[in-house]
Short mmCIF file of N, CA and C in Angstrom, two decimals:
data_model
loop_
_atom_site.label_atom_id
_atom_site.label_comp_id
_atom_site.label_asym_id
_atom_site.label_seq_id
_atom_site.Cartn_x
_atom_site.Cartn_y
_atom_site.Cartn_z
N MET F 291 0.83 -1.18 0.00
CA MET F 291 0.00 0.00 0.00
C MET F 291 0.89 1.25 0.00
N ILE F 292 0.55 2.18 -0.85
CA ILE F 292 1.26 3.45 -0.88
C ILE F 292 0.68 4.32 0.23
N ASP F 293 1.54 4.77 1.13
CA ASP F 293 1.06 5.48 2.31
C ASP F 293 1.83 6.79 2.50
N ILE F 294 1.17 7.91 2.23
CA ILE F 294 1.80 9.22 2.43
C ILE F 294 1.14 9.99 3.57
N GLU F 295 0.22 9.33 4.28
CA GLU F 295 -0.60 10.01 5.28
C GLU F 295 0.22 10.77 6.32
N THR F 296 1.21 10.15 6.90
CA THR F 296 1.99 10.79 7.96
C THR F 296 2.74 12.00 7.43
N ASP F 297 3.38 11.86 6.27
CA ASP F 297 4.13 12.98 5.70
C ASP F 297 3.20 14.13 5.32
N LEU F 298 2.05 13.83 4.73
CA LEU F 298 1.12 14.87 4.34
C LEU F 298 0.55 15.57 5.58
N PHE F 299 0.19 14.81 6.58
CA PHE F 299 -0.31 15.41 7.83
C PHE F 299 0.73 16.36 8.41
N ASP F 300 1.98 15.92 8.43
CA ASP F 300 3.05 16.74 8.99
C ASP F 300 3.17 18.06 8.23
N GLU F 301 3.11 18.01 6.90
CA GLU F 301 3.18 19.23 6.10
C GLU F 301 2.03 20.17 6.42
N LEU F 302 0.82 19.64 6.44
CA LEU F 302 -0.36 20.47 6.69
C LEU F 302 -0.37 21.02 8.11
N ALA F 303 0.03 20.21 9.07
CA ALA F 303 0.07 20.67 10.47
C ALA F 303 1.07 21.82 10.62
N ARG F 304 2.22 21.70 9.99
CA ARG F 304 3.22 22.77 10.07
C ARG F 304 2.70 24.08 9.47
N LEU F 305 1.96 23.97 8.37
CA LEU F 305 1.39 25.17 7.75
C LEU F 305 0.41 25.86 8.70
N VAL F 306 -0.48 25.07 9.28
CA VAL F 306 -1.48 25.63 10.20
C VAL F 306 -0.79 26.26 11.41
N LEU F 307 0.13 25.53 12.02
CA LEU F 307 0.78 26.00 13.24
C LEU F 307 1.67 27.21 13.02
N ALA F 308 2.14 27.41 11.79
CA ALA F 308 2.95 28.60 11.50
C ALA F 308 2.11 29.87 11.62
N ASP F 309 0.85 29.80 11.23
CA ASP F 309 -0.03 30.97 11.29
C ASP F 309 -0.92 31.00 12.54
N TRP F 310 -1.23 29.84 13.07
CA TRP F 310 -2.07 29.72 14.27
C TRP F 310 -1.34 28.82 15.27
N PRO F 311 -0.34 29.35 15.98
CA PRO F 311 0.50 28.51 16.84
C PRO F 311 -0.24 27.81 17.98
N ASP F 312 -1.41 28.30 18.36
CA ASP F 312 -2.17 27.67 19.44
C ASP F 312 -3.21 26.68 18.92
N ALA F 313 -3.20 26.41 17.63
CA ALA F 313 -4.20 25.51 17.04
C ALA F 313 -4.03 24.08 17.57
N PHE F 314 -5.13 23.38 17.58
CA PHE F 314 -5.14 21.95 17.90
C PHE F 314 -5.23 21.23 16.55
N VAL F 315 -4.20 20.48 16.19
CA VAL F 315 -4.16 19.78 14.91
C VAL F 315 -4.02 18.30 15.17
N SER F 316 -4.91 17.50 14.56
CA SER F 316 -4.93 16.07 14.84
C SER F 316 -5.10 15.28 13.54
N ALA F 317 -4.57 14.07 13.53
CA ALA F 317 -4.70 13.17 12.38
C ALA F 317 -5.96 12.32 12.49
N GLU F 318 -6.76 12.56 13.50
CA GLU F 318 -8.05 11.88 13.63
C GLU F 318 -9.03 12.82 14.32
N TYR F 319 -10.30 12.62 14.05
CA TYR F 319 -11.32 13.49 14.61
C TYR F 319 -11.43 13.28 16.11
N VAL F 320 -11.50 14.37 16.85
CA VAL F 320 -11.65 14.35 18.30
C VAL F 320 -12.89 15.19 18.62
N PRO F 321 -13.92 14.59 19.25
CA PRO F 321 -15.16 15.33 19.51
C PRO F 321 -14.97 16.59 20.37
N VAL F 322 -14.05 16.54 21.32
CA VAL F 322 -13.78 17.69 22.18
C VAL F 322 -12.28 18.02 22.04
N PRO F 323 -11.96 18.93 21.11
CA PRO F 323 -10.54 19.23 20.88
C PRO F 323 -9.91 19.96 22.05
N GLY F 324 -8.60 19.92 22.10
CA GLY F 324 -7.85 20.56 23.18
C GLY F 324 -7.68 22.05 23.01
N GLY F 325 -8.19 22.63 21.95
CA GLY F 325 -8.07 24.06 21.73
C GLY F 325 -8.65 24.44 20.38
N PHE F 326 -8.62 25.75 20.10
CA PHE F 326 -9.14 26.26 18.83
C PHE F 326 -8.15 27.22 18.22
N PRO F 327 -8.10 27.34 16.92
CA PRO F 327 -8.89 26.55 15.98
C PRO F 327 -8.48 25.08 16.05
N ALA F 328 -9.43 24.21 15.76
CA ALA F 328 -9.18 22.78 15.73
C ALA F 328 -9.19 22.33 14.28
N VAL F 329 -8.16 21.58 13.89
CA VAL F 329 -8.01 21.12 12.51
C VAL F 329 -7.78 19.60 12.54
N PHE F 330 -8.62 18.89 11.80
CA PHE F 330 -8.53 17.43 11.74
C PHE F 330 -8.24 17.03 10.30
N VAL F 331 -7.14 16.34 10.08
CA VAL F 331 -6.75 15.90 8.74
C VAL F 331 -6.77 14.38 8.75
N THR F 332 -7.68 13.79 7.98
CA THR F 332 -7.80 12.34 7.96
C THR F 332 -7.78 11.80 6.54
N GLU F 333 -7.21 10.63 6.40
CA GLU F 333 -7.24 9.94 5.11
C GLU F 333 -8.57 9.21 5.02
N ALA F 334 -9.43 9.64 4.11
CA ALA F 334 -10.76 9.05 3.97
C ALA F 334 -10.74 7.82 3.09
N SER F 335 -9.79 7.75 2.16
CA SER F 335 -9.75 6.61 1.23
C SER F 335 -8.36 6.47 0.65
N ASN F 336 -7.93 5.22 0.48
CA ASN F 336 -6.66 4.90 -0.14
C ASN F 336 -6.86 3.60 -0.91
N VAL F 337 -7.06 3.71 -2.23
CA VAL F 337 -7.32 2.53 -3.05
C VAL F 337 -6.32 2.47 -4.20
N GLU F 338 -6.03 1.25 -4.64
CA GLU F 338 -5.13 1.08 -5.77
C GLU F 338 -5.74 1.76 -7.00
N HIS F 339 -4.92 2.52 -7.70
CA HIS F 339 -5.39 3.27 -8.87
C HIS F 339 -5.34 2.35 -10.09
N GLY F 340 -6.52 1.93 -10.55
CA GLY F 340 -6.66 0.97 -11.64
C GLY F 340 -5.83 1.23 -12.88
N PRO F 341 -5.82 2.45 -13.42
CA PRO F 341 -5.05 2.71 -14.63
C PRO F 341 -3.55 2.50 -14.47
N MET F 342 -3.06 2.40 -13.24
CA MET F 342 -1.62 2.22 -13.02
C MET F 342 -1.26 0.77 -12.69
N VAL F 343 -2.23 -0.12 -12.70
CA VAL F 343 -1.95 -1.53 -12.41
C VAL F 343 -1.11 -2.10 -13.54
N SER F 344 -0.06 -2.84 -13.15
CA SER F 344 0.83 -3.45 -14.15
C SER F 344 1.29 -4.81 -13.66
N THR F 345 2.29 -5.33 -14.30
CA THR F 345 2.83 -6.62 -13.89
C THR F 345 3.81 -6.50 -12.73
N TYR F 346 4.13 -5.26 -12.34
CA TYR F 346 4.97 -5.03 -11.17
C TYR F 346 4.30 -5.67 -9.97
N GLU F 347 5.07 -6.33 -9.12
CA GLU F 347 4.49 -7.07 -8.00
C GLU F 347 3.88 -6.18 -6.93
N GLY F 348 4.31 -4.96 -6.83
CA GLY F 348 3.77 -4.05 -5.83
C GLY F 348 2.73 -3.12 -6.43
N GLU F 349 2.25 -2.24 -5.61
CA GLU F 349 1.26 -1.26 -6.06
C GLU F 349 1.97 -0.13 -6.81
N GLU F 350 1.47 0.22 -7.97
CA GLU F 350 2.06 1.29 -8.79
C GLU F 350 1.53 2.66 -8.40
N GLY F 351 0.25 2.73 -8.07
CA GLY F 351 -0.33 4.03 -7.76
C GLY F 351 -1.54 3.88 -6.85
N ALA F 352 -1.81 4.91 -6.09
CA ALA F 352 -2.95 4.91 -5.19
C ALA F 352 -3.79 6.17 -5.41
N ALA F 353 -5.09 5.99 -5.47
CA ALA F 353 -6.02 7.11 -5.51
C ALA F 353 -6.37 7.43 -4.07
N LEU F 354 -6.09 8.66 -3.67
CA LEU F 354 -6.22 9.05 -2.28
C LEU F 354 -7.28 10.13 -2.11
N THR F 355 -7.97 10.08 -0.99
CA THR F 355 -8.90 11.13 -0.61
C THR F 355 -8.60 11.53 0.83
N TYR F 356 -8.42 12.83 1.03
CA TYR F 356 -8.18 13.36 2.37
C TYR F 356 -9.31 14.30 2.74
N GLU F 357 -9.67 14.28 4.01
CA GLU F 357 -10.71 15.16 4.53
C GLU F 357 -10.08 16.07 5.58
N VAL F 358 -10.42 17.35 5.50
CA VAL F 358 -9.95 18.32 6.48
C VAL F 358 -11.17 18.97 7.11
N GLN F 359 -11.30 18.86 8.41
CA GLN F 359 -12.36 19.54 9.15
C GLN F 359 -11.71 20.63 10.00
N VAL F 360 -12.36 21.79 10.03
CA VAL F 360 -11.85 22.91 10.82
C VAL F 360 -12.99 23.43 11.69
N ALA F 361 -12.69 23.73 12.93
CA ALA F 361 -13.68 24.26 13.86
C ALA F 361 -13.08 25.43 14.64
N HIS F 362 -13.93 26.43 14.89
CA HIS F 362 -13.49 27.60 15.66
C HIS F 362 -14.73 28.26 16.27
N PRO F 363 -14.60 28.82 17.48
CA PRO F 363 -15.76 29.46 18.11
C PRO F 363 -16.36 30.56 17.23
N THR F 364 -17.66 30.52 17.07
CA THR F 364 -18.38 31.47 16.24
C THR F 364 -18.14 32.90 16.70
N ALA F 365 -18.18 33.13 18.01
CA ALA F 365 -18.03 34.48 18.56
C ALA F 365 -16.64 35.05 18.35
N GLU F 366 -15.67 34.19 18.01
CA GLU F 366 -14.29 34.64 17.81
C GLU F 366 -13.92 34.65 16.33
N GLY F 367 -14.91 34.85 15.46
CA GLY F 367 -14.64 34.88 14.03
C GLY F 367 -14.52 33.50 13.42
N GLY F 368 -15.35 32.59 13.89
CA GLY F 368 -15.28 31.20 13.46
C GLY F 368 -15.31 30.99 11.96
N ARG F 369 -16.26 31.62 11.30
CA ARG F 369 -16.40 31.43 9.85
C ARG F 369 -15.16 31.91 9.11
N ALA F 370 -14.70 33.12 9.43
CA ALA F 370 -13.53 33.69 8.76
C ALA F 370 -12.28 32.86 9.02
N THR F 371 -12.11 32.40 10.26
CA THR F 371 -10.93 31.60 10.60
C THR F 371 -10.96 30.26 9.87
N CYS F 372 -12.10 29.60 9.86
CA CYS F 372 -12.22 28.32 9.16
C CYS F 372 -11.90 28.48 7.67
N LYS F 373 -12.46 29.52 7.07
CA LYS F 373 -12.21 29.76 5.65
C LYS F 373 -10.73 30.07 5.38
N ALA F 374 -10.11 30.83 6.25
CA ALA F 374 -8.70 31.18 6.07
C ALA F 374 -7.81 29.93 6.16
N ILE F 375 -8.10 29.07 7.10
CA ILE F 375 -7.31 27.84 7.24
C ILE F 375 -7.51 26.94 6.04
N LEU F 376 -8.76 26.78 5.61
CA LEU F 376 -9.02 25.93 4.45
C LEU F 376 -8.42 26.52 3.18
N ALA F 377 -8.40 27.83 3.05
CA ALA F 377 -7.76 28.46 1.88
C ALA F 377 -6.26 28.15 1.86
N LEU F 378 -5.63 28.25 3.01
CA LEU F 378 -4.20 27.94 3.12
C LEU F 378 -3.92 26.48 2.76
N LEU F 379 -4.71 25.57 3.33
CA LEU F 379 -4.48 24.15 3.08
C LEU F 379 -4.86 23.77 1.65
N SER F 380 -5.90 24.40 1.10
CA SER F 380 -6.30 24.12 -0.28
C SER F 380 -5.20 24.52 -1.26
N GLU F 381 -4.56 25.65 -1.00
CA GLU F 381 -3.47 26.10 -1.86
C GLU F 381 -2.33 25.08 -1.84
N HIS F 382 -2.01 24.57 -0.67
CA HIS F 382 -0.94 23.58 -0.56
C HIS F 382 -1.34 22.26 -1.23
N MET F 383 -2.56 21.82 -1.01
CA MET F 383 -3.01 20.57 -1.62
C MET F 383 -3.02 20.70 -3.15
N ARG F 384 -3.42 21.85 -3.66
CA ARG F 384 -3.42 22.08 -5.10
C ARG F 384 -2.00 22.01 -5.64
N ALA F 385 -1.04 22.55 -4.90
CA ALA F 385 0.36 22.49 -5.32
C ALA F 385 0.86 21.04 -5.37
N LEU F 386 0.22 20.17 -4.60
CA LEU F 386 0.57 18.74 -4.60
C LEU F 386 -0.27 17.96 -5.62
N ASN F 387 -1.02 18.66 -6.46
CA ASN F 387 -1.88 18.07 -7.50
C ASN F 387 -3.12 17.37 -6.95
N PHE F 388 -3.53 17.73 -5.76
CA PHE F 388 -4.81 17.25 -5.24
C PHE F 388 -5.90 18.23 -5.68
N ALA F 389 -7.04 17.71 -6.04
CA ALA F 389 -8.18 18.54 -6.42
C ALA F 389 -9.17 18.59 -5.25
N ARG F 390 -9.66 19.77 -4.95
CA ARG F 390 -10.68 19.90 -3.89
C ARG F 390 -12.01 19.50 -4.50
N THR F 391 -12.65 18.49 -3.90
CA THR F 391 -13.93 18.01 -4.44
C THR F 391 -15.13 18.57 -3.68
N THR F 392 -14.90 19.07 -2.49
CA THR F 392 -15.98 19.70 -1.72
C THR F 392 -15.38 20.63 -0.68
N CYS F 393 -16.14 21.65 -0.35
CA CYS F 393 -15.78 22.56 0.74
C CYS F 393 -17.09 23.20 1.19
N MET F 394 -17.49 22.94 2.43
CA MET F 394 -18.79 23.44 2.88
C MET F 394 -18.85 23.49 4.41
N PRO F 395 -19.78 24.30 4.91
CA PRO F 395 -19.98 24.32 6.36
C PRO F 395 -20.66 23.03 6.80
N LEU F 396 -20.42 22.64 8.03
CA LEU F 396 -21.07 21.46 8.61
C LEU F 396 -22.14 21.89 9.58
N ASP F 397 -23.20 21.13 9.65
CA ASP F 397 -24.24 21.39 10.63
C ASP F 397 -23.65 21.14 12.02
N ASN F 398 -23.76 22.11 12.84
CA ASN F 398 -23.23 21.97 14.20
C ASN F 398 -24.29 22.40 15.21
N SER F 399 -25.52 21.93 14.98
CA SER F 399 -26.63 22.32 15.85
C SER F 399 -26.45 21.83 17.30
N GLU F 400 -25.62 20.81 17.50
CA GLU F 400 -25.35 20.34 18.86
C GLU F 400 -24.50 21.34 19.64
N ASP F 401 -23.70 22.12 18.92
CA ASP F 401 -22.86 23.13 19.57
C ASP F 401 -22.79 24.35 18.67
N PRO F 402 -23.86 25.17 18.65
CA PRO F 402 -23.91 26.32 17.74
C PRO F 402 -22.87 27.40 18.05
N GLY F 403 -22.19 27.28 19.15
CA GLY F 403 -21.14 28.24 19.48
C GLY F 403 -19.85 28.00 18.73
N VAL F 404 -19.79 26.88 17.99
CA VAL F 404 -18.59 26.53 17.23
C VAL F 404 -18.96 26.40 15.76
N TYR F 405 -18.25 27.13 14.91
CA TYR F 405 -18.46 27.06 13.46
C TYR F 405 -17.55 25.97 12.92
N ARG F 406 -18.08 25.13 12.02
CA ARG F 406 -17.30 24.01 11.47
C ARG F 406 -17.41 23.98 9.95
N MET F 407 -16.31 23.63 9.31
CA MET F 407 -16.29 23.45 7.85
C MET F 407 -15.52 22.17 7.53
N VAL F 408 -15.80 21.63 6.34
CA VAL F 408 -15.10 20.44 5.88
C VAL F 408 -14.73 20.62 4.42
N ALA F 409 -13.58 20.07 4.05
CA ALA F 409 -13.14 20.05 2.65
C ALA F 409 -12.57 18.66 2.37
N ARG F 410 -12.75 18.21 1.12
CA ARG F 410 -12.18 16.93 0.69
C ARG F 410 -11.31 17.16 -0.53
N TYR F 411 -10.23 16.41 -0.60
CA TYR F 411 -9.26 16.52 -1.68
C TYR F 411 -8.94 15.13 -2.23
N THR F 412 -8.84 15.01 -3.55
CA THR F 412 -8.48 13.73 -4.15
C THR F 412 -7.27 13.92 -5.05
N GLY F 413 -6.50 12.86 -5.15
CA GLY F 413 -5.32 12.87 -6.01
C GLY F 413 -4.78 11.46 -6.14
N VAL F 414 -3.77 11.33 -6.98
CA VAL F 414 -3.13 10.03 -7.21
C VAL F 414 -1.65 10.19 -6.92
N VAL F 415 -1.08 9.21 -6.24
CA VAL F 415 0.35 9.19 -5.93
C VAL F 415 0.91 7.86 -6.41
N ASP F 416 2.07 7.92 -7.09
CA ASP F 416 2.67 6.66 -7.53
C ASP F 416 3.65 6.16 -6.47
N ARG F 417 4.21 5.01 -6.72
CA ARG F 417 5.08 4.38 -5.72
C ARG F 417 6.38 5.14 -5.48
N PHE F 418 6.69 6.09 -6.37
CA PHE F 418 7.89 6.90 -6.21
C PHE F 418 7.60 8.23 -5.50
N GLY F 419 6.32 8.46 -5.19
CA GLY F 419 5.94 9.68 -4.50
C GLY F 419 5.53 10.82 -5.42
N THR F 420 5.41 10.55 -6.70
CA THR F 420 4.97 11.59 -7.64
C THR F 420 3.47 11.75 -7.51
N HIS F 421 3.03 13.00 -7.43
CA HIS F 421 1.60 13.30 -7.28
C HIS F 421 0.99 13.65 -8.65
N TYR F 422 -0.19 13.09 -8.92
CA TYR F 422 -0.91 13.36 -10.16
C TYR F 422 -2.29 13.87 -9.81
N ARG F 423 -2.79 14.77 -10.65
CA ARG F 423 -4.17 15.23 -10.46
C ARG F 423 -5.09 14.12 -10.95
N ARG F 424 -6.11 13.86 -10.20
CA ARG F 424 -7.04 12.77 -10.51
C ARG F 424 -8.06 13.22 -11.51
#
């Protein structure tokens, strides 16, 4: 299996923490984060990329989907902060040839004091680490 999750998380976490040093950044969703803004970067899907299948014994390419959720208190500029973080991460993901397939607010009626957004990105990575737009 081609696995870039740890390296990609590290890159994205460093970007967020450079601009928001008190942010809570996690590689898995946590219902009650340790601080705000809270950023969750998870690998939603990692499947062998069919067009790259060959006679090579290992996997040639993987189609990847990553999900980024951002949360911030509404009273502290939640919407603007969430959008700013997602804009930063989207720019970086685009530079890595990932395409953003969705970006939208999440229903947070259980805790209306916190604004939440989610974005998903898809791309293809080969066994050498080259990124392709899907």
